[in-house]
Short mmCIF file of C-alpha atoms in Angstrom, two decimals:
data_model
loop_
_atom_site.label_atom_id
_atom_site.label_comp_id
_atom_site.label_asym_id
_atom_site.label_seq_id
_atom_site.Cartn_x
_atom_site.Cartn_y
_atom_site.Cartn_z
CA UNK A 57 78.22 67.55 260.58
CA UNK A 58 75.74 64.90 260.45
CA UNK A 59 75.57 64.94 256.47
CA UNK A 60 79.75 65.33 256.52
CA UNK A 61 79.80 62.19 258.91
CA UNK A 62 77.72 60.39 256.82
CA UNK A 63 79.30 61.06 253.12
CA UNK A 64 82.78 60.40 254.94
CA UNK A 65 81.53 56.72 255.90
CA UNK A 66 79.07 56.15 253.04
CA UNK A 67 82.73 56.85 250.64
CA UNK A 68 85.08 55.08 252.79
CA UNK A 69 82.67 51.69 253.42
CA UNK A 70 82.29 51.60 249.50
CA UNK A 71 85.46 51.93 248.66
CA UNK A 72 87.36 49.56 251.48
CA UNK A 73 84.45 46.55 251.28
CA UNK A 74 82.69 47.28 247.68
CA UNK A 75 85.09 48.19 245.87
CA UNK A 76 83.51 51.16 244.03
CA UNK A 77 85.72 52.72 241.73
CA UNK A 78 86.54 56.52 241.69
CA UNK A 79 83.92 57.21 238.50
CA UNK A 80 80.99 56.16 240.80
CA UNK A 81 82.61 57.93 244.16
CA UNK A 82 83.36 61.64 242.58
CA UNK A 83 79.68 63.17 242.77
CA UNK A 84 79.65 62.49 246.13
CA UNK A 85 83.55 62.91 246.98
CA UNK A 86 82.38 66.66 245.74
CA UNK A 87 79.19 67.07 247.86
CA UNK A 88 81.35 66.39 251.05
CA UNK A 89 84.23 68.44 249.72
CA UNK A 90 80.67 71.45 249.74
CA UNK A 91 79.83 70.17 252.64
CA UNK A 92 83.04 70.90 254.27
CA UNK A 93 83.10 74.47 252.71
CA UNK A 94 79.53 75.53 253.92
CA UNK A 95 80.40 74.08 257.04
CA UNK A 96 83.40 76.27 257.07
CA UNK A 97 81.22 79.57 255.87
CA UNK A 98 79.14 79.11 258.43
CA UNK A 99 81.36 78.39 261.11
CA UNK A 100 82.68 81.95 259.76
CA UNK A 101 79.62 83.90 259.53
CA UNK A 102 78.62 83.05 263.06
CA UNK A 103 82.21 84.08 264.45
CA UNK A 104 80.55 87.66 262.62
CA UNK A 105 77.48 87.66 264.08
CA UNK A 106 78.36 86.91 267.46
CA UNK A 107 81.10 89.80 267.39
CA UNK A 108 79.66 92.27 265.91
CA UNK A 109 76.20 91.43 268.74
CA UNK A 110 79.19 91.53 271.98
CA UNK A 111 80.18 95.12 270.84
CA UNK A 112 76.59 96.13 270.33
CA UNK A 113 75.97 95.06 273.70
CA UNK A 114 79.03 96.61 275.32
CA UNK A 115 78.70 100.07 273.62
CA UNK A 116 75.33 100.06 275.14
CA UNK A 117 76.75 98.83 278.73
CA UNK A 118 79.40 101.28 279.06
CA UNK A 119 76.76 104.27 277.26
CA UNK A 120 74.66 103.22 280.19
CA UNK A 121 77.72 103.51 282.46
CA UNK A 122 78.66 106.34 281.85
CA UNK A 123 74.60 107.73 282.49
CA UNK A 124 75.17 106.34 285.99
CA UNK A 125 77.88 107.99 286.50
CA UNK A 126 76.79 111.05 285.67
CA UNK A 127 73.88 110.44 287.42
CA UNK A 128 75.37 109.78 290.57
CA UNK A 129 77.34 113.14 290.95
CA UNK A 130 80.87 113.26 291.87
CA UNK A 131 80.19 111.49 296.10
CA UNK A 132 80.03 108.38 293.47
CA UNK A 133 83.79 109.35 292.42
CA UNK A 134 84.68 109.92 295.77
CA UNK A 135 83.15 106.57 297.40
CA UNK A 136 85.10 104.70 294.19
CA UNK A 137 87.71 107.12 293.45
CA UNK A 138 87.81 107.79 289.20
CA UNK A 139 90.67 105.40 288.59
CA UNK A 140 88.31 102.20 289.62
CA UNK A 141 85.94 103.83 287.74
CA UNK A 142 87.25 104.09 284.68
CA UNK A 143 88.38 100.43 285.28
CA UNK A 144 85.09 99.29 285.37
CA UNK A 145 84.24 101.31 282.26
CA UNK A 146 86.77 99.96 280.19
CA UNK A 147 88.61 96.82 281.61
CA UNK A 148 85.75 95.14 283.46
CA UNK A 149 82.67 95.85 280.15
CA UNK A 150 85.80 94.44 278.01
CA UNK A 151 85.75 91.63 279.69
CA UNK A 152 82.57 90.57 279.09
CA UNK A 153 83.36 90.21 275.48
CA UNK A 154 84.52 86.35 276.09
CA UNK A 155 81.07 86.26 277.52
CA UNK A 156 79.27 87.49 275.02
CA UNK A 157 81.30 85.91 271.73
CA UNK A 158 81.78 82.83 272.99
CA UNK A 159 79.51 81.52 275.92
CA UNK A 160 75.97 82.45 275.06
CA UNK A 161 76.55 81.41 271.61
CA UNK A 162 78.18 78.12 272.85
CA UNK A 163 75.32 77.46 274.73
CA UNK A 164 72.74 77.71 272.34
CA UNK A 165 75.54 75.26 269.94
CA UNK A 166 74.99 72.97 273.34
CA UNK A 167 70.85 72.79 273.48
CA UNK A 168 71.21 72.23 269.04
CA UNK A 169 74.37 70.33 267.76
CA UNK A 170 74.61 67.04 270.92
CA UNK A 171 70.84 66.82 270.98
CA UNK A 172 70.88 66.49 266.60
CA UNK A 173 73.91 63.71 266.62
CA UNK A 174 72.58 61.84 269.84
CA UNK A 175 69.46 61.37 267.70
CA UNK A 176 71.76 59.87 264.32
CA UNK A 177 73.84 57.92 266.05
CA UNK A 178 71.05 56.43 268.18
CA UNK A 179 68.72 56.00 264.83
CA UNK A 180 72.40 54.40 263.39
CA UNK A 181 72.77 52.23 266.75
CA UNK A 182 71.09 52.93 269.53
CA UNK A 183 73.47 50.94 272.58
CA UNK A 184 76.34 53.63 271.02
CA UNK A 185 72.96 56.00 271.31
CA UNK A 186 73.20 54.84 274.97
CA UNK A 187 77.07 55.11 275.47
CA UNK A 188 77.13 58.59 275.25
CA UNK A 189 73.80 59.57 276.64
CA UNK A 190 75.46 58.17 279.61
CA UNK A 191 78.44 60.16 279.37
CA UNK A 192 77.75 63.02 278.13
CA UNK A 193 76.68 64.79 281.75
CA UNK A 194 80.19 63.88 283.06
CA UNK A 195 81.50 67.14 281.04
CA UNK A 196 78.85 69.82 282.54
CA UNK A 197 79.32 67.94 286.27
CA UNK A 198 82.71 68.72 285.98
CA UNK A 199 82.39 72.36 284.30
CA UNK A 200 80.29 73.63 287.16
CA UNK A 201 82.60 72.23 289.70
CA UNK A 202 85.44 74.25 288.06
CA UNK A 203 83.86 76.52 287.63
CA UNK A 204 82.85 77.42 290.90
CA UNK A 205 86.43 77.57 291.62
CA UNK A 206 87.35 79.77 288.86
CA UNK A 207 84.91 82.44 289.42
CA UNK A 208 86.12 83.17 292.66
CA UNK A 209 89.77 83.44 291.91
CA UNK A 210 88.13 85.57 288.86
CA UNK A 211 86.64 88.06 291.44
CA UNK A 212 89.81 88.51 293.56
CA UNK A 213 91.74 89.10 289.60
CA UNK A 214 89.14 91.82 289.07
CA UNK A 215 89.27 93.50 292.30
CA UNK A 216 92.74 93.30 292.54
CA UNK A 217 93.19 95.01 288.48
CA UNK A 218 90.37 98.25 289.95
CA UNK A 219 93.12 98.69 293.33
CA UNK A 220 96.03 98.41 291.02
CA UNK A 221 94.30 101.06 288.77
CA UNK A 222 93.21 103.87 291.33
CA UNK A 223 96.85 103.45 292.77
CA UNK A 224 97.94 103.94 289.37
CA UNK A 225 95.86 107.29 288.28
CA UNK A 226 96.46 108.40 291.87
CA UNK A 227 100.36 108.37 291.30
CA UNK A 228 99.57 109.85 288.70
CA UNK A 229 97.85 112.61 289.36
CA UNK A 230 100.29 113.31 292.80
CA UNK A 231 103.31 112.70 290.74
CA UNK A 232 104.56 116.27 291.28
CA UNK A 233 103.75 115.97 294.75
CA UNK A 234 105.93 112.54 295.57
CA UNK A 235 108.80 113.99 293.56
CA UNK A 236 108.76 117.20 295.93
CA UNK A 237 109.15 114.72 298.99
CA UNK A 238 111.73 112.28 297.75
CA UNK A 239 109.39 109.27 297.56
CA UNK A 240 108.71 108.17 293.76
CA UNK A 241 111.26 104.83 294.98
CA UNK A 242 108.80 104.44 297.88
CA UNK A 243 105.89 104.86 295.76
CA UNK A 244 107.21 102.82 292.94
CA UNK A 245 108.32 99.50 294.96
CA UNK A 246 104.16 99.71 296.36
CA UNK A 247 102.52 99.81 292.57
CA UNK A 248 105.51 96.85 291.95
CA UNK A 249 104.18 95.15 294.65
CA UNK A 250 100.13 95.52 293.50
CA UNK A 251 101.02 95.09 290.18
CA UNK A 252 102.67 90.96 291.62
CA UNK A 253 99.76 90.89 293.59
CA UNK A 254 97.68 90.93 290.07
CA UNK A 255 100.11 89.00 288.20
CA UNK A 256 100.12 86.24 290.95
CA UNK A 257 95.72 86.01 290.66
CA UNK A 258 96.31 85.86 286.75
CA UNK A 259 98.48 83.13 286.56
CA UNK A 260 95.89 81.60 289.72
CA UNK A 261 92.88 81.85 286.42
CA UNK A 262 95.09 80.87 284.26
CA UNK A 263 96.07 77.72 286.52
CA UNK A 264 92.31 77.16 286.76
CA UNK A 265 91.66 77.23 283.05
CA UNK A 266 94.08 74.85 282.40
CA UNK A 267 93.05 72.23 284.72
CA UNK A 268 89.52 72.61 283.46
CA UNK A 269 90.47 71.92 279.53
CA UNK A 270 92.44 69.12 281.04
CA UNK A 271 90.02 67.79 283.33
CA UNK A 272 87.39 67.87 280.52
CA UNK A 273 89.81 66.34 277.30
CA UNK A 274 90.34 63.30 280.42
CA UNK A 275 86.84 62.35 280.31
CA UNK A 276 85.74 63.39 276.58
CA UNK A 277 88.48 61.34 275.21
CA UNK A 278 88.14 57.91 277.63
CA UNK A 279 83.92 58.24 276.90
CA UNK A 280 85.09 57.99 272.76
CA UNK A 281 87.44 55.57 273.80
CA UNK A 282 84.71 53.24 275.24
CA UNK A 283 82.31 53.89 272.12
CA UNK A 284 85.59 53.01 270.16
CA UNK A 285 86.36 49.82 271.80
CA UNK A 286 82.44 48.98 271.44
CA UNK A 287 82.51 49.37 267.23
CA UNK A 288 85.36 47.21 267.06
CA UNK A 289 84.72 44.39 269.23
CA UNK A 290 81.46 44.66 267.49
CA UNK A 291 82.33 44.62 264.35
CA UNK A 292 84.92 41.91 264.89
CA UNK A 293 82.14 39.67 266.25
CA UNK A 294 83.63 39.58 269.76
CA UNK A 295 80.48 41.05 271.17
CA UNK A 296 76.39 39.67 270.44
CA UNK A 297 75.21 42.60 273.05
CA UNK A 298 71.96 44.84 271.09
CA UNK A 299 72.62 45.94 268.03
CA UNK A 300 76.39 44.83 267.60
CA UNK A 301 76.12 41.79 265.56
CA UNK A 302 74.55 43.66 262.71
CA UNK A 303 77.18 46.05 263.30
CA UNK A 304 79.04 47.46 259.29
CA UNK A 305 81.75 49.47 258.47
CA UNK A 306 79.48 52.24 257.71
CA UNK A 307 77.82 52.12 260.80
CA UNK A 308 80.92 52.10 263.03
CA UNK A 309 82.65 54.37 261.11
CA UNK A 310 79.97 57.14 261.22
CA UNK A 311 79.27 56.60 264.71
CA UNK A 312 83.22 57.19 265.48
CA UNK A 313 83.01 60.06 263.64
CA UNK A 314 80.07 61.66 264.94
CA UNK A 315 81.48 60.30 268.74
CA UNK A 316 84.03 63.97 269.05
CA UNK A 317 81.70 66.74 267.18
CA UNK A 318 78.94 65.32 270.03
CA UNK A 319 81.05 65.86 272.58
CA UNK A 320 82.73 69.00 271.26
CA UNK A 321 80.43 71.43 271.90
CA UNK A 322 80.33 70.48 275.65
CA UNK A 323 84.34 70.10 275.49
CA UNK A 324 84.02 73.84 274.15
CA UNK A 325 81.26 75.40 276.65
CA UNK A 326 83.52 74.28 279.35
CA UNK A 327 85.98 76.01 278.05
CA UNK A 328 84.35 79.12 278.31
CA UNK A 329 82.62 78.35 281.63
CA UNK A 330 85.89 80.16 282.61
CA UNK A 331 84.58 83.10 280.09
CA UNK A 332 81.52 83.51 281.89
CA UNK A 333 83.28 83.29 285.72
CA UNK A 334 85.26 85.97 284.71
CA UNK A 335 82.17 87.98 283.54
CA UNK A 336 80.33 87.27 286.99
CA UNK A 337 83.38 88.88 288.38
CA UNK A 338 83.49 91.85 286.35
CA UNK A 339 80.10 92.70 287.16
CA UNK A 340 80.55 93.19 290.69
CA UNK A 341 81.88 96.11 290.47
CA UNK A 342 79.95 97.13 287.48
CA UNK A 343 76.54 95.79 288.99
CA UNK A 344 77.54 98.41 292.14
CA UNK A 345 78.49 101.73 289.58
CA UNK A 346 74.56 100.46 287.92
CA UNK A 347 73.03 100.53 291.39
CA UNK A 348 74.66 103.93 292.52
CA UNK A 349 71.62 106.13 293.66
CA UNK A 350 71.08 109.76 291.15
CA UNK A 351 72.74 112.48 293.25
CA UNK A 352 69.97 114.49 292.24
CA UNK A 353 66.49 113.87 290.74
CA UNK A 354 66.18 115.60 286.79
CA UNK A 355 63.79 117.81 286.59
CA UNK A 356 60.16 117.26 284.32
CA UNK A 357 60.94 119.74 282.99
CA UNK A 358 63.05 122.45 282.20
CA UNK A 359 62.97 125.53 284.69
CA UNK A 360 61.63 129.35 283.50
CA UNK A 361 63.97 132.14 283.30
CA UNK A 362 67.76 131.43 284.69
CA UNK A 363 69.75 133.98 286.71
CA UNK A 364 71.71 135.74 283.92
CA UNK A 365 74.09 137.63 286.28
CA UNK A 366 75.24 137.55 289.82
CA UNK A 367 72.53 136.06 291.66
CA UNK A 368 71.34 136.07 295.44
CA UNK A 369 71.76 132.63 296.66
CA UNK A 370 69.20 131.47 299.87
CA UNK A 371 69.12 127.82 301.24
CA UNK A 372 66.91 127.05 303.76
CA UNK A 373 66.24 124.91 306.91
CA UNK A 374 68.67 121.74 304.48
CA UNK A 375 68.55 118.48 306.28
CA UNK A 376 71.28 115.67 305.22
CA UNK A 377 71.49 112.52 306.48
CA UNK A 378 74.45 110.83 304.53
CA UNK A 379 73.20 106.56 304.92
CA UNK A 380 74.23 104.83 307.75
CA UNK A 381 75.49 107.82 309.70
CA UNK A 382 74.62 110.78 311.76
CA UNK A 383 72.76 113.92 310.16
CA UNK A 384 75.26 116.20 308.54
CA UNK A 385 72.99 118.75 308.15
CA UNK A 386 69.78 119.16 310.15
CA UNK A 387 67.82 122.85 309.74
CA UNK A 388 70.99 124.73 307.89
CA UNK A 389 70.17 128.05 306.62
CA UNK A 390 72.68 130.47 304.10
CA UNK A 391 72.22 133.48 301.97
CA UNK A 392 74.18 135.03 300.24
CA UNK A 393 73.84 138.55 298.31
CA UNK A 394 74.60 139.20 294.24
CA UNK A 395 77.72 139.26 293.72
CA UNK A 396 79.17 138.65 297.56
CA UNK A 397 81.78 136.89 298.15
CA UNK A 398 81.54 134.52 301.09
CA UNK A 399 83.88 132.31 302.54
CA UNK A 400 83.33 129.04 304.73
CA UNK A 401 85.37 127.94 306.95
CA UNK A 402 85.05 124.99 309.67
CA UNK A 403 87.17 121.98 310.54
CA UNK A 404 88.27 118.45 308.19
CA UNK A 405 85.70 116.71 307.89
CA UNK A 406 82.19 119.28 309.12
CA UNK A 407 80.65 118.95 305.77
CA UNK A 408 82.39 122.36 303.92
CA UNK A 409 82.70 120.23 300.47
CA UNK A 410 79.47 118.72 301.05
CA UNK A 411 77.82 122.39 301.62
CA UNK A 412 79.04 123.16 298.00
CA UNK A 413 77.95 120.70 296.05
CA UNK A 414 74.27 120.60 297.49
CA UNK A 415 74.37 124.05 296.79
CA UNK A 416 76.06 124.12 293.19
CA UNK A 417 73.51 120.70 292.35
CA UNK A 418 75.24 117.96 292.29
CA UNK A 419 73.96 116.52 295.12
CA UNK A 420 70.44 116.54 296.65
CA UNK A 421 69.30 117.90 299.98
CA UNK A 422 67.50 115.42 301.83
CA UNK A 423 65.04 118.17 303.20
CA UNK A 424 65.16 121.73 302.94
CA UNK A 425 65.65 123.78 299.56
CA UNK A 426 67.78 125.67 297.61
CA UNK A 427 67.31 128.92 295.49
CA UNK A 428 69.74 130.68 292.87
CA UNK A 429 68.61 134.25 292.19
CA UNK A 430 64.38 133.10 291.99
CA UNK A 431 64.59 129.88 290.03
CA UNK A 432 64.93 126.24 292.88
CA UNK A 433 68.02 124.29 292.39
CA UNK A 434 65.57 121.06 292.69
CA UNK A 435 63.67 122.66 289.37
CA UNK A 436 67.08 123.41 287.27
CA UNK A 437 68.38 120.28 284.82
CA UNK A 438 71.66 119.31 284.88
CA UNK A 439 72.48 121.49 281.65
CA UNK A 440 70.67 124.93 283.11
CA UNK A 441 72.57 124.23 286.28
CA UNK A 442 76.05 124.42 284.39
CA UNK A 443 74.86 127.29 282.61
CA UNK A 444 74.80 128.62 286.07
CA UNK A 445 77.22 128.02 288.52
CA UNK A 446 80.72 127.33 287.57
CA UNK A 447 83.41 125.41 289.72
CA UNK A 448 87.00 125.24 290.90
CA UNK A 449 88.41 122.75 293.27
CA UNK A 450 91.53 121.54 294.45
CA UNK A 451 92.49 119.20 291.63
CA UNK A 452 91.25 121.00 288.50
CA UNK A 453 90.55 118.47 285.10
CA UNK A 454 93.22 119.53 282.73
CA UNK A 455 93.20 117.25 279.85
CA UNK A 456 95.98 116.15 277.77
CA UNK A 457 96.00 118.58 274.61
CA UNK A 458 96.78 122.06 274.61
CA UNK A 459 96.13 125.37 277.17
CA UNK A 460 93.92 126.80 274.51
CA UNK A 461 91.83 123.40 274.13
CA UNK A 462 91.99 123.23 277.60
CA UNK A 463 90.31 126.67 278.25
CA UNK A 464 88.01 126.56 275.12
CA UNK A 465 86.41 122.55 276.49
CA UNK A 466 85.63 122.40 272.39
CA UNK A 467 83.51 125.94 272.89
CA UNK A 468 84.03 128.73 270.32
CA UNK A 469 85.45 132.15 271.85
CA UNK A 470 86.94 135.22 270.50
CA UNK A 471 90.63 136.75 270.49
CA UNK A 472 89.75 139.39 272.54
CA UNK A 473 87.72 137.01 274.96
CA UNK A 474 90.36 134.03 275.55
CA UNK A 475 92.72 137.22 276.18
CA UNK A 476 90.74 138.78 278.41
CA UNK A 477 90.30 135.84 280.80
CA UNK A 478 94.14 135.14 280.29
CA UNK A 479 95.28 138.61 281.18
CA UNK A 480 92.03 138.10 284.67
CA UNK A 481 93.58 134.90 285.31
CA UNK A 482 97.40 136.22 285.59
CA UNK A 483 98.43 133.81 282.82
CA UNK A 484 99.67 136.99 280.20
CA UNK A 485 104.02 135.98 281.39
CA UNK A 486 103.78 132.74 281.90
CA UNK A 487 102.24 132.60 278.81
CA UNK A 488 104.51 134.71 276.97
CA UNK A 489 107.78 132.61 278.58
CA UNK A 490 105.90 129.14 276.45
CA UNK A 491 107.61 128.51 272.82
CA UNK A 492 104.29 127.70 272.05
CA UNK A 493 102.49 130.20 273.88
CA UNK A 494 98.64 128.64 274.20
CA UNK A 495 99.69 125.91 271.76
CA UNK A 496 102.13 124.34 274.38
CA UNK A 497 100.44 120.86 274.88
CA UNK A 498 100.07 119.26 279.00
CA UNK A 499 100.10 116.25 280.06
CA UNK A 500 96.86 114.54 281.83
CA UNK A 501 95.86 116.05 284.79
CA UNK A 502 97.79 119.07 283.57
CA UNK A 503 101.28 117.46 283.94
CA UNK A 504 104.12 119.32 282.78
CA UNK A 505 102.90 122.70 284.32
CA UNK A 506 102.78 123.37 288.51
CA UNK A 507 99.96 123.11 291.13
CA UNK A 508 99.78 127.30 290.63
CA UNK A 509 99.48 127.28 287.45
CA UNK A 510 97.10 124.50 286.73
CA UNK A 511 94.73 126.74 288.75
CA UNK A 512 94.74 129.48 286.88
CA UNK A 513 94.80 127.65 283.69
CA UNK A 514 91.12 126.77 285.53
CA UNK A 515 90.49 130.15 286.45
CA UNK A 516 91.16 131.51 283.08
CA UNK A 517 88.24 128.69 281.66
CA UNK A 518 86.04 130.17 284.56
CA UNK A 519 86.44 133.73 284.08
CA UNK A 520 86.37 132.73 279.70
CA UNK A 521 82.69 131.90 280.73
CA UNK A 522 81.26 133.27 283.39
CA UNK A 523 78.78 131.99 285.76
CA UNK A 524 76.47 134.20 288.16
CA UNK A 525 77.38 131.80 290.87
CA UNK A 526 81.21 130.68 291.50
CA UNK A 527 82.18 127.95 293.74
CA UNK A 528 85.25 127.44 295.21
CA UNK A 529 86.71 124.27 297.06
CA UNK A 530 89.84 124.88 298.42
CA UNK A 531 91.32 126.58 295.32
CA UNK A 532 94.11 127.43 296.75
CA UNK A 533 95.74 124.30 299.04
CA UNK A 534 98.95 123.85 298.42
CA UNK A 535 100.14 126.85 297.46
CA UNK A 536 102.50 128.93 298.81
CA UNK A 537 101.95 131.99 300.56
CA UNK A 538 103.13 134.15 297.02
CA UNK A 539 101.18 132.51 295.02
CA UNK A 540 98.02 132.70 297.02
CA UNK A 541 97.86 135.87 297.22
CA UNK A 542 98.25 136.48 293.25
CA UNK A 543 95.29 134.16 292.60
CA UNK A 544 92.85 136.05 295.13
CA UNK A 545 94.17 139.19 293.94
CA UNK A 546 93.55 138.41 290.39
CA UNK A 547 90.24 136.98 290.97
CA UNK A 548 89.32 139.62 292.51
CA UNK A 549 89.98 141.79 289.68
CA UNK A 550 88.33 140.17 287.10
CA UNK A 551 85.14 139.95 289.57
CA UNK A 552 85.25 143.89 289.30
CA UNK A 553 84.81 143.64 285.58
CA UNK A 554 82.28 140.89 285.97
CA UNK A 555 80.64 140.16 288.78
CA UNK A 556 79.71 136.41 290.05
CA UNK A 557 78.37 135.85 293.71
CA UNK A 558 81.35 133.40 294.79
CA UNK A 559 81.32 131.10 297.88
CA UNK A 560 84.12 129.65 298.88
CA UNK A 561 85.35 126.68 301.33
CA UNK A 562 88.39 127.52 302.40
CA UNK A 563 91.14 127.30 305.65
CA UNK A 564 92.82 130.24 304.28
CA UNK A 565 93.74 132.88 306.50
CA UNK A 566 93.86 134.63 303.49
CA UNK A 567 90.92 133.62 301.82
CA UNK A 568 89.07 135.56 304.77
CA UNK A 569 90.40 138.43 304.43
CA UNK A 570 89.53 138.43 301.09
CA UNK A 571 85.98 138.18 301.28
CA UNK A 572 83.05 140.00 302.01
CA UNK A 573 81.72 138.18 304.98
CA UNK A 574 82.76 134.68 306.31
CA UNK A 575 81.15 131.60 307.99
CA UNK A 576 81.83 128.80 310.19
CA UNK A 577 80.52 125.58 309.58
CA UNK A 578 80.28 123.62 313.00
CA UNK A 579 77.82 120.72 314.33
CA UNK A 580 75.95 121.31 310.93
CA UNK A 581 75.48 124.43 311.62
CA UNK A 582 76.59 128.20 310.19
CA UNK A 583 77.41 131.20 312.37
CA UNK A 584 79.30 134.05 311.55
CA UNK A 585 82.96 134.21 312.19
CA UNK A 586 83.67 135.90 315.56
CA UNK A 587 79.80 135.38 316.43
#
């Protein structure tokens, strides 16, 4: 910038005052063009480098967030919701890109470029340098003042976006239920209301951003105008203050050409201050996830031999005290024999699903021990636990892929094994009625099939890779009586061929009739039903 301004000022001064010929100026003119080209090259290189650095930073952050979500287990999803977590992982991390790619590099530029230009201007004319130095603080001051307001409205916008994402995800998952109850219009209106709120907050953010740009442009323009007035009056001889008497056309042009470059980094930083505010707003949800405590501690070394077939389950004196709440379990004990079908019943909120999460190693109790076979759950790694227990809940996880892909989940299985799992899950007749059979594509979360069919697909996936322990959390919720009866019959037939220890949380009377034994969970303690 300094060389560019110096060359341009010297060429113009020589041509206008000294009447220098083109032959004399040609060499300097080509040097000036080379300086312009070098500057453009450096700006392009900087953009490429910061874009690459921003991408690497966001990729590393997403990996860390995903690892933390896995460590925190299903409890984090229960608190935040899948839609909100997806917004954090995608949208809020993406909101950091302007901060990494624009604000941080510009922060470095502000520490170098204005200082260098100030030194060059002060060398040419110390009074002009003093004017630049006095006017420079105005821009950062107003940048901070406007930035405070921008940060507040950006936080509100990010919260609105997370809320909208969670609601939209939940409504998509419950689309079939909403259609059955004729609630489509009401929920569409609600989504439109939240979308309008998000639009209004986004426009508020833009208003603050444009306001900040206008204020900063005004002050930088006023400062340049004052400097130009001083140089003009000094050249005309109307000012005899300090070095004004010795001002030349070269000095005046040199200072005037550098003045916008002096304010430009400050103005650009002020414009990117909004990016900083948006990033700070986005980090609220990111930090909440990163600070989520792990659901359980991973052991330093994997356990030894794992159960290979239906295993006994022993929970001894379990204690669980949720944060800020009274104890949920205080000395709870449970035993299940290998291959036993055990149903746990009890009122909503009594802790049935939480107990299943503890038995499956998704969370760790505050006290007590859980042993699968003869291996404590605390000694198993997350990978080992996935080899020992299977899980089937109220809302099976089905991806937007074919039925075959949803059964295999990227693993290999022989045709005979696949056929056996389909037969035991009662899917043979259903698949025979589909033109594409196993290659029929599903929507996200099983869109395109009924709730009962989705559960059968999830059951076939479990039976394709049977585990020693099968945990069921209200697997027949919302099914009609006939579909529920077929589910328990098919599961019983599958267990006769490949035994698994089954622990099920359910309110269903059919589940109680199907089970070998039933326990009631009340007041944090288990008792035999009927006792």
